[in-house]
Amino acid sequence: AKHEPWMVEKGWVYNFSVLGDETPNAPAIPASHGPIKSKNFVVQKVGDVLRLKELESFHFMMAGPEGAIVDEWACYHDNDGLRFTNPKASL
């Protein structure tokens, strides 16, 4: 199973998870992203390191209005487990 943490280098992001109670005052998500399963989020700022709340749990990030640079580390995987729900997303 892929387990990953992230650290924000510049800017900030909304870090969403499918786990946890729905967070109030969520930012608007463009309709082009399709239905959103992840309703719990935190604002992740420069230097903050967060990880998946549970292995293989659904998650996504959305940068603030100025954009963001985020580092991601993960244990080895061969991309077979990498899936994007947004059809426009790719590596």
Short mmCIF file of N, CA and C in Angstrom, two decimals:
data_model
loop_
_atom_site.label_atom_id
_atom_site.label_comp_id
_atom_site.label_asym_id
_atom_site.label_seq_id
_atom_site.Cartn_x
_atom_site.Cartn_y
_atom_site.Cartn_z
N ALA A 1 0.84 -1.18 0.00
CA ALA A 1 0.00 0.00 0.00
C ALA A 1 0.88 1.24 0.00
N LYS A 2 0.47 2.20 -0.75
CA LYS A 2 1.21 3.46 -0.83
C LYS A 2 0.85 4.33 0.37
N HIS A 3 1.86 4.81 1.06
CA HIS A 3 1.64 5.71 2.19
C HIS A 3 2.45 6.97 1.90
N GLU A 4 1.81 8.11 1.94
CA GLU A 4 2.48 9.33 1.51
C GLU A 4 2.26 10.49 2.47
N PRO A 5 3.32 11.25 2.74
CA PRO A 5 3.18 12.55 3.41
C PRO A 5 3.51 13.67 2.43
N TRP A 6 3.10 14.88 2.79
CA TRP A 6 3.34 16.06 1.95
C TRP A 6 3.85 17.20 2.82
N MET A 7 4.71 18.04 2.23
CA MET A 7 5.17 19.26 2.90
C MET A 7 5.05 20.42 1.93
N VAL A 8 4.43 21.49 2.38
CA VAL A 8 4.27 22.68 1.55
C VAL A 8 5.58 23.47 1.58
N GLU A 9 6.11 23.76 0.40
CA GLU A 9 7.34 24.56 0.26
C GLU A 9 7.01 26.04 0.08
N LYS A 10 6.01 26.34 -0.73
CA LYS A 10 5.60 27.72 -0.99
C LYS A 10 4.09 27.77 -1.10
N GLY A 11 3.50 28.87 -0.67
CA GLY A 11 2.04 29.02 -0.73
C GLY A 11 1.36 28.23 0.37
N TRP A 12 0.16 27.77 0.09
CA TRP A 12 -0.59 26.93 1.02
C TRP A 12 -1.63 26.15 0.24
N VAL A 13 -2.12 25.06 0.84
CA VAL A 13 -3.12 24.21 0.18
C VAL A 13 -4.22 23.84 1.16
N TYR A 14 -5.38 23.53 0.59
CA TYR A 14 -6.42 22.82 1.33
C TYR A 14 -6.08 21.35 1.16
N ASN A 15 -5.93 20.63 2.25
CA ASN A 15 -5.62 19.21 2.21
C ASN A 15 -6.89 18.47 2.63
N PHE A 16 -7.55 17.84 1.66
CA PHE A 16 -8.84 17.19 1.87
C PHE A 16 -8.68 15.69 2.11
N SER A 17 -9.55 15.14 2.95
CA SER A 17 -9.59 13.71 3.21
C SER A 17 -11.04 13.24 3.25
N VAL A 18 -11.24 12.00 2.85
CA VAL A 18 -12.57 11.40 2.95
C VAL A 18 -12.86 11.01 4.41
N LEU A 19 -11.84 10.96 5.24
CA LEU A 19 -12.00 10.57 6.65
C LEU A 19 -12.22 11.79 7.52
N GLY A 20 -13.09 11.67 8.49
CA GLY A 20 -13.36 12.77 9.41
C GLY A 20 -14.67 13.46 9.08
N ASP A 21 -15.13 14.25 10.01
CA ASP A 21 -16.38 14.99 9.83
C ASP A 21 -16.21 16.08 8.78
N GLU A 22 -17.30 16.45 8.15
CA GLU A 22 -17.28 17.52 7.16
C GLU A 22 -16.83 18.82 7.82
N THR A 23 -15.86 19.48 7.21
CA THR A 23 -15.36 20.76 7.72
C THR A 23 -16.24 21.88 7.18
N PRO A 24 -16.71 22.78 8.05
CA PRO A 24 -17.55 23.88 7.57
C PRO A 24 -16.73 24.89 6.75
N ASN A 25 -17.46 25.69 5.96
CA ASN A 25 -16.86 26.76 5.16
C ASN A 25 -15.82 26.27 4.17
N ALA A 26 -16.13 25.18 3.50
CA ALA A 26 -15.21 24.64 2.50
C ALA A 26 -15.11 25.60 1.31
N PRO A 27 -13.95 25.63 0.67
CA PRO A 27 -13.81 26.48 -0.51
C PRO A 27 -14.64 25.92 -1.66
N ALA A 28 -14.96 26.76 -2.61
CA ALA A 28 -15.69 26.30 -3.79
C ALA A 28 -14.77 25.42 -4.63
N ILE A 29 -15.28 24.26 -5.01
CA ILE A 29 -14.54 23.33 -5.86
C ILE A 29 -15.15 23.44 -7.26
N PRO A 30 -14.35 23.68 -8.29
CA PRO A 30 -14.91 23.79 -9.64
C PRO A 30 -15.70 22.54 -10.01
N ALA A 31 -16.84 22.73 -10.65
CA ALA A 31 -17.70 21.61 -11.05
C ALA A 31 -16.97 20.64 -11.97
N SER A 32 -15.98 21.13 -12.70
CA SER A 32 -15.23 20.27 -13.62
C SER A 32 -14.49 19.14 -12.90
N HIS A 33 -14.33 19.26 -11.59
CA HIS A 33 -13.67 18.21 -10.81
C HIS A 33 -14.60 17.05 -10.51
N GLY A 34 -15.88 17.19 -10.82
CA GLY A 34 -16.84 16.12 -10.59
C GLY A 34 -17.24 16.05 -9.13
N PRO A 35 -17.95 14.98 -8.76
CA PRO A 35 -18.41 14.84 -7.37
C PRO A 35 -17.22 14.72 -6.41
N ILE A 36 -17.33 15.38 -5.27
CA ILE A 36 -16.25 15.38 -4.28
C ILE A 36 -16.64 14.50 -3.11
N LYS A 37 -15.82 13.47 -2.85
CA LYS A 37 -16.07 12.57 -1.72
C LYS A 37 -15.45 13.10 -0.43
N SER A 38 -14.35 13.81 -0.56
CA SER A 38 -13.60 14.28 0.61
C SER A 38 -14.17 15.59 1.11
N LYS A 39 -14.74 15.58 2.29
CA LYS A 39 -15.40 16.77 2.84
C LYS A 39 -14.67 17.32 4.06
N ASN A 40 -13.67 16.60 4.55
CA ASN A 40 -12.90 17.06 5.70
C ASN A 40 -11.60 17.67 5.17
N PHE A 41 -11.23 18.85 5.68
CA PHE A 41 -9.99 19.46 5.20
C PHE A 41 -9.31 20.27 6.29
N VAL A 42 -8.02 20.49 6.08
CA VAL A 42 -7.24 21.43 6.89
C VAL A 42 -6.48 22.32 5.91
N VAL A 43 -6.10 23.50 6.38
CA VAL A 43 -5.24 24.37 5.59
C VAL A 43 -3.81 24.01 5.97
N GLN A 44 -3.04 23.60 4.97
CA GLN A 44 -1.65 23.19 5.18
C GLN A 44 -0.75 24.33 4.70
N LYS A 45 0.09 24.83 5.61
CA LYS A 45 0.94 25.99 5.32
C LYS A 45 2.40 25.58 5.17
N VAL A 46 3.24 26.53 4.75
CA VAL A 46 4.66 26.28 4.54
C VAL A 46 5.27 25.60 5.76
N GLY A 47 5.98 24.50 5.50
CA GLY A 47 6.65 23.75 6.56
C GLY A 47 5.80 22.69 7.22
N ASP A 48 4.48 22.76 7.07
CA ASP A 48 3.61 21.73 7.64
C ASP A 48 3.82 20.42 6.90
N VAL A 49 3.94 19.33 7.64
CA VAL A 49 4.03 18.00 7.06
C VAL A 49 2.80 17.23 7.53
N LEU A 50 1.99 16.78 6.58
CA LEU A 50 0.80 15.98 6.87
C LEU A 50 0.90 14.68 6.10
N ARG A 51 0.21 13.66 6.58
CA ARG A 51 0.20 12.37 5.89
C ARG A 51 -1.22 11.86 5.74
N LEU A 52 -1.35 10.80 4.98
CA LEU A 52 -2.66 10.16 4.85
C LEU A 52 -3.17 9.79 6.23
N LYS A 53 -4.45 9.99 6.45
CA LYS A 53 -5.04 9.62 7.74
C LYS A 53 -5.13 8.10 7.88
N GLU A 54 -5.23 7.43 6.76
CA GLU A 54 -5.32 5.97 6.74
C GLU A 54 -4.78 5.51 5.39
N LEU A 55 -4.05 4.40 5.37
CA LEU A 55 -3.51 3.90 4.11
C LEU A 55 -4.59 3.78 3.05
N GLU A 56 -4.26 4.22 1.85
CA GLU A 56 -5.12 4.13 0.67
C GLU A 56 -6.42 4.92 0.78
N SER A 57 -6.51 5.83 1.74
CA SER A 57 -7.74 6.63 1.85
C SER A 57 -7.78 7.70 0.76
N PHE A 58 -8.98 7.98 0.28
CA PHE A 58 -9.17 8.96 -0.79
C PHE A 58 -8.84 10.36 -0.25
N HIS A 59 -8.15 11.15 -1.06
CA HIS A 59 -7.72 12.48 -0.64
C HIS A 59 -7.43 13.33 -1.87
N PHE A 60 -7.34 14.63 -1.67
CA PHE A 60 -6.84 15.53 -2.72
C PHE A 60 -6.43 16.84 -2.09
N MET A 61 -5.67 17.62 -2.84
CA MET A 61 -5.25 18.95 -2.39
C MET A 61 -5.66 19.99 -3.41
N MET A 62 -5.88 21.19 -2.92
CA MET A 62 -6.19 22.31 -3.80
C MET A 62 -5.41 23.52 -3.29
N ALA A 63 -4.62 24.12 -4.17
CA ALA A 63 -3.80 25.26 -3.78
C ALA A 63 -4.65 26.49 -3.51
N GLY A 64 -4.11 27.38 -2.70
CA GLY A 64 -4.73 28.67 -2.47
C GLY A 64 -4.65 29.51 -3.75
N PRO A 65 -5.17 30.71 -3.74
CA PRO A 65 -5.28 31.53 -4.95
C PRO A 65 -3.94 31.89 -5.59
N GLU A 66 -2.86 31.86 -4.84
CA GLU A 66 -1.54 32.19 -5.40
C GLU A 66 -0.78 30.96 -5.87
N GLY A 67 -1.39 29.78 -5.77
CA GLY A 67 -0.71 28.54 -6.14
C GLY A 67 0.12 28.01 -4.98
N ALA A 68 0.77 26.88 -5.19
CA ALA A 68 1.59 26.27 -4.14
C ALA A 68 2.59 25.31 -4.76
N ILE A 69 3.66 25.08 -4.03
CA ILE A 69 4.62 24.02 -4.37
C ILE A 69 4.62 23.07 -3.18
N VAL A 70 4.35 21.80 -3.47
CA VAL A 70 4.21 20.79 -2.42
C VAL A 70 5.14 19.62 -2.72
N ASP A 71 5.93 19.21 -1.73
CA ASP A 71 6.75 18.01 -1.85
C ASP A 71 5.90 16.82 -1.41
N GLU A 72 6.08 15.69 -2.10
CA GLU A 72 5.40 14.45 -1.71
C GLU A 72 6.44 13.35 -1.64
N TRP A 73 6.38 12.57 -0.57
CA TRP A 73 7.23 11.41 -0.43
C TRP A 73 6.32 10.20 -0.33
N ALA A 74 6.79 9.07 -0.84
CA ALA A 74 5.98 7.86 -0.77
C ALA A 74 6.88 6.64 -0.78
N CYS A 75 6.37 5.54 -0.24
CA CYS A 75 7.08 4.30 -0.38
C CYS A 75 6.98 3.87 -1.85
N TYR A 76 7.79 2.94 -2.26
CA TYR A 76 7.83 2.54 -3.66
C TYR A 76 6.46 2.08 -4.16
N HIS A 77 6.14 2.50 -5.37
CA HIS A 77 5.01 1.92 -6.09
C HIS A 77 5.30 2.08 -7.58
N ASP A 78 4.68 1.25 -8.40
CA ASP A 78 4.97 1.25 -9.83
C ASP A 78 3.89 1.93 -10.67
N ASN A 79 3.11 2.80 -10.06
CA ASN A 79 2.02 3.55 -10.69
C ASN A 79 0.77 2.72 -10.97
N ASP A 80 0.78 1.41 -10.73
CA ASP A 80 -0.44 0.62 -10.91
C ASP A 80 -1.54 1.08 -9.96
N GLY A 81 -1.15 1.61 -8.79
CA GLY A 81 -2.13 2.07 -7.82
C GLY A 81 -2.48 3.54 -7.95
N LEU A 82 -1.88 4.23 -8.92
CA LEU A 82 -2.14 5.66 -9.08
C LEU A 82 -3.33 5.87 -10.00
N ARG A 83 -4.37 6.49 -9.46
CA ARG A 83 -5.59 6.75 -10.24
C ARG A 83 -6.01 8.19 -10.03
N PHE A 84 -6.47 8.84 -11.09
CA PHE A 84 -6.99 10.19 -11.01
C PHE A 84 -8.48 10.15 -11.30
N THR A 85 -9.28 10.77 -10.45
CA THR A 85 -10.71 10.85 -10.72
C THR A 85 -11.04 12.00 -11.65
N ASN A 86 -10.14 12.97 -11.75
CA ASN A 86 -10.31 14.07 -12.70
C ASN A 86 -9.70 13.61 -14.03
N PRO A 87 -10.51 13.46 -15.09
CA PRO A 87 -9.99 12.93 -16.35
C PRO A 87 -8.93 13.83 -17.00
N LYS A 88 -8.82 15.08 -16.58
CA LYS A 88 -7.82 15.98 -17.15
C LYS A 88 -6.48 15.90 -16.43
N ALA A 89 -6.43 15.20 -15.30
CA ALA A 89 -5.19 15.10 -14.53
C ALA A 89 -4.30 14.01 -15.11
N SER A 90 -3.00 14.25 -15.05
CA SER A 90 -2.04 13.26 -15.51
C SER A 90 -0.67 13.59 -14.94
N LEU A 91 0.25 12.67 -15.11
CA LEU A 91 1.63 12.92 -14.68
C LEU A 91 2.38 13.59 -15.80
#
